Amino acid sequence: MTNLLVEAQRFSKYGIIGLINNAALYALFVVVVYLGISPVAAAGTCYVLGVIISYLLNRRWAFGSSNSHSHDFPRFILAYGVGLVSTLATISVLLIWLPPQVAQILNVGITACVIYGMLRLVSFGIEKDHAN
């Protein structure tokens, strides 16, 4: 299989995980807010759950890692930290021209690509022997 095809499959799996994870967490957010939990607390909880679920699923399914968590987890958190900075900067710029609902849709897509690029840059899921 060519490298481009392998990368396309990995990116597709990453996208599927992201779509399902975000849809499920949005549903959870709506339910817990309906039950009376503060939207801010619900959003924070959903964010943390989302990162944990994304790490576990992407590590195994999208990236096929057999590395230790001590090897992969810091790389994942670094990529998501850069993603957080990217999402804040991107939404700030997009809001100059677009309504928030449209800006956020574009923001999610852009940020997902930034995070994926960072995961590849920091060798997330690549076995230690092949990372250098």
GROMACS .gro file of C-alpha atoms in nm:
model
  132
    1MET     CA    1   0.000   0.000   0.000
    2THR     CA    2   0.138   0.343  -0.089
    3ASN     CA    3   0.218   0.596   0.182
    4LEU     CA    4  -0.047   0.833   0.046
    5LEU     CA    5  -0.315   0.563   0.066
    6VAL     CA    6  -0.211   0.469   0.420
    7GLU     CA    7  -0.225   0.835   0.522
    8ALA     CA    8  -0.567   0.879   0.357
    9GLN     CA    9  -0.702   0.578   0.547
   10ARG     CA   10  -0.557   0.708   0.874
   11PHE     CA   11  -0.706   1.053   0.815
   12SER     CA   12  -1.044   0.899   0.727
   13LYS     CA   13  -1.047   0.699   1.050
   14TYR     CA   14  -0.947   1.012   1.243
   15GLY     CA   15  -1.238   1.198   1.080
   16ILE     CA   16  -1.489   0.922   1.157
   17ILE     CA   17  -1.379   0.916   1.521
   18GLY     CA   18  -1.410   1.294   1.538
   19LEU     CA   19  -1.758   1.304   1.387
   20ILE     CA   20  -1.896   1.028   1.610
   21ASN     CA   21  -1.723   1.159   1.922
   22ASN     CA   22  -1.847   1.516   1.867
   23ALA     CA   23  -2.202   1.406   1.787
   24ALA     CA   24  -2.222   1.186   2.097
   25LEU     CA   25  -2.076   1.455   2.321
   26TYR     CA   26  -2.310   1.718   2.180
   27ALA     CA   27  -2.604   1.490   2.262
   28LEU     CA   28  -2.465   1.440   2.614
   29PHE     CA   29  -2.423   1.817   2.649
   30VAL     CA   30  -2.785   1.880   2.550
   31VAL     CA   31  -2.914   1.614   2.790
   32VAL     CA   32  -2.715   1.727   3.095
   33VAL     CA   33  -2.804   2.093   3.035
   34TYR     CA   34  -3.170   1.989   3.008
   35LEU     CA   35  -3.128   1.808   3.342
   36GLY     CA   36  -3.015   2.133   3.503
   37ILE     CA   37  -2.635   2.117   3.488
   38SER     CA   38  -2.464   2.448   3.411
   39PRO     CA   39  -2.378   2.481   3.040
   40VAL     CA   40  -2.022   2.581   3.130
   41ALA     CA   41  -1.976   2.276   3.354
   42ALA     CA   42  -2.135   2.054   3.090
   43ALA     CA   43  -1.909   2.194   2.816
   44GLY     CA   44  -1.598   2.150   3.030
   45THR     CA   45  -1.691   1.794   3.119
   46CYS     CA   46  -1.771   1.708   2.759
   47TYR     CA   47  -1.441   1.856   2.644
   48VAL     CA   48  -1.239   1.644   2.887
   49LEU     CA   49  -1.439   1.332   2.799
   50GLY     CA   50  -1.393   1.409   2.431
   51VAL     CA   51  -1.015   1.434   2.459
   52ILE     CA   52  -0.995   1.107   2.653
   53ILE     CA   53  -1.222   0.920   2.411
   54SER     CA   54  -1.041   1.068   2.111
   55TYR     CA   55  -0.703   0.966   2.252
   56LEU     CA   56  -0.807   0.609   2.318
   57LEU     CA   57  -0.984   0.556   1.985
   58ASN     CA   58  -0.732   0.738   1.767
   59ARG     CA   59  -0.438   0.571   1.937
   60ARG     CA   60  -0.564   0.223   1.860
   61TRP     CA   61  -0.785   0.247   1.553
   62ALA     CA   62  -0.670   0.545   1.346
   63PHE     CA   63  -0.299   0.535   1.426
   64GLY     CA   64  -0.262   0.167   1.527
   65SER     CA   65  -0.018   0.245   1.805
   66SER     CA   66   0.132  -0.021   2.026
   67ASN     CA   67   0.347   0.229   2.214
   68SER     CA   68   0.315   0.289   2.586
   69HIS     CA   69   0.080   0.560   2.706
   70SER     CA   70   0.383   0.744   2.846
   71HIS     CA   71   0.513   0.769   2.489
   72ASP     CA   72   0.189   0.860   2.311
   73PHE     CA   73  -0.012   1.064   2.563
   74PRO     CA   74   0.224   1.365   2.590
   75ARG     CA   75   0.235   1.390   2.210
   76PHE     CA   76  -0.142   1.378   2.193
   77ILE     CA   77  -0.183   1.647   2.460
   78LEU     CA   78   0.073   1.868   2.284
   79ALA     CA   79  -0.120   1.835   1.956
   80TYR     CA   80  -0.448   1.918   2.129
   81GLY     CA   81  -0.283   2.215   2.306
   82VAL     CA   82  -0.180   2.354   1.968
   83GLY     CA   83  -0.534   2.276   1.850
   84LEU     CA   84  -0.677   2.485   2.134
   85VAL     CA   85  -0.462   2.783   2.037
   86SER     CA   86  -0.560   2.731   1.673
   87THR     CA   87  -0.932   2.714   1.752
   88LEU     CA   88  -0.923   3.035   1.957
   89ALA     CA   89  -0.726   3.223   1.689
   90THR     CA   90  -0.936   3.087   1.403
   91ILE     CA   91  -1.273   3.165   1.560
   92SER     CA   92  -1.153   3.516   1.645
   93VAL     CA   93  -1.063   3.583   1.282
   94LEU     CA   94  -1.368   3.412   1.130
   95LEU     CA   95  -1.605   3.612   1.351
   96ILE     CA   96  -1.491   3.928   1.173
   97TRP     CA   97  -1.676   3.813   0.859
   98LEU     CA   98  -1.913   3.533   0.957
   99PRO     CA   99  -2.195   3.469   1.203
  100PRO     CA  100  -2.089   3.249   1.499
  101GLN     CA  101  -2.278   2.939   1.380
  102VAL     CA  102  -2.103   2.937   1.042
  103ALA     CA  103  -1.769   3.041   1.187
  104GLN     CA  104  -1.774   2.752   1.435
  105ILE     CA  105  -1.846   2.494   1.164
  106LEU     CA  106  -1.543   2.614   0.967
  107ASN     CA  107  -1.342   2.642   1.288
  108VAL     CA  108  -1.403   2.277   1.381
  109GLY     CA  109  -1.285   2.159   1.039
  110ILE     CA  110  -0.975   2.380   1.037
  111THR     CA  111  -0.884   2.284   1.393
  112ALA     CA  112  -0.927   1.913   1.318
  113CYS     CA  113  -0.676   1.948   1.033
  114VAL     CA  114  -0.433   2.141   1.254
  115ILE     CA  115  -0.455   1.874   1.525
  116TYR     CA  116  -0.408   1.593   1.273
  117GLY     CA  117  -0.105   1.769   1.128
  118MET     CA  118   0.039   1.812   1.477
  119LEU     CA  119  -0.023   1.445   1.559
  120ARG     CA  120   0.179   1.350   1.250
  121LEU     CA  121   0.447   1.611   1.324
  122VAL     CA  122   0.506   1.485   1.679
  123SER     CA  123   0.503   1.122   1.558
  124PHE     CA  124   0.194   1.027   1.758
  125GLY     CA  125   0.136   0.654   1.730
  126ILE     CA  126   0.462   0.590   1.546
  127GLU     CA  127   0.669   0.325   1.715
  128LYS     CA  128   0.963   0.463   1.913
  129ASP     CA  129   1.222   0.296   1.686
  130HIS     CA  130   1.077   0.465   1.377
  131ALA     CA  131   1.011   0.808   1.526
  132ASN     CA  132   1.363   0.941   1.477
   0.00000   0.00000   0.00000
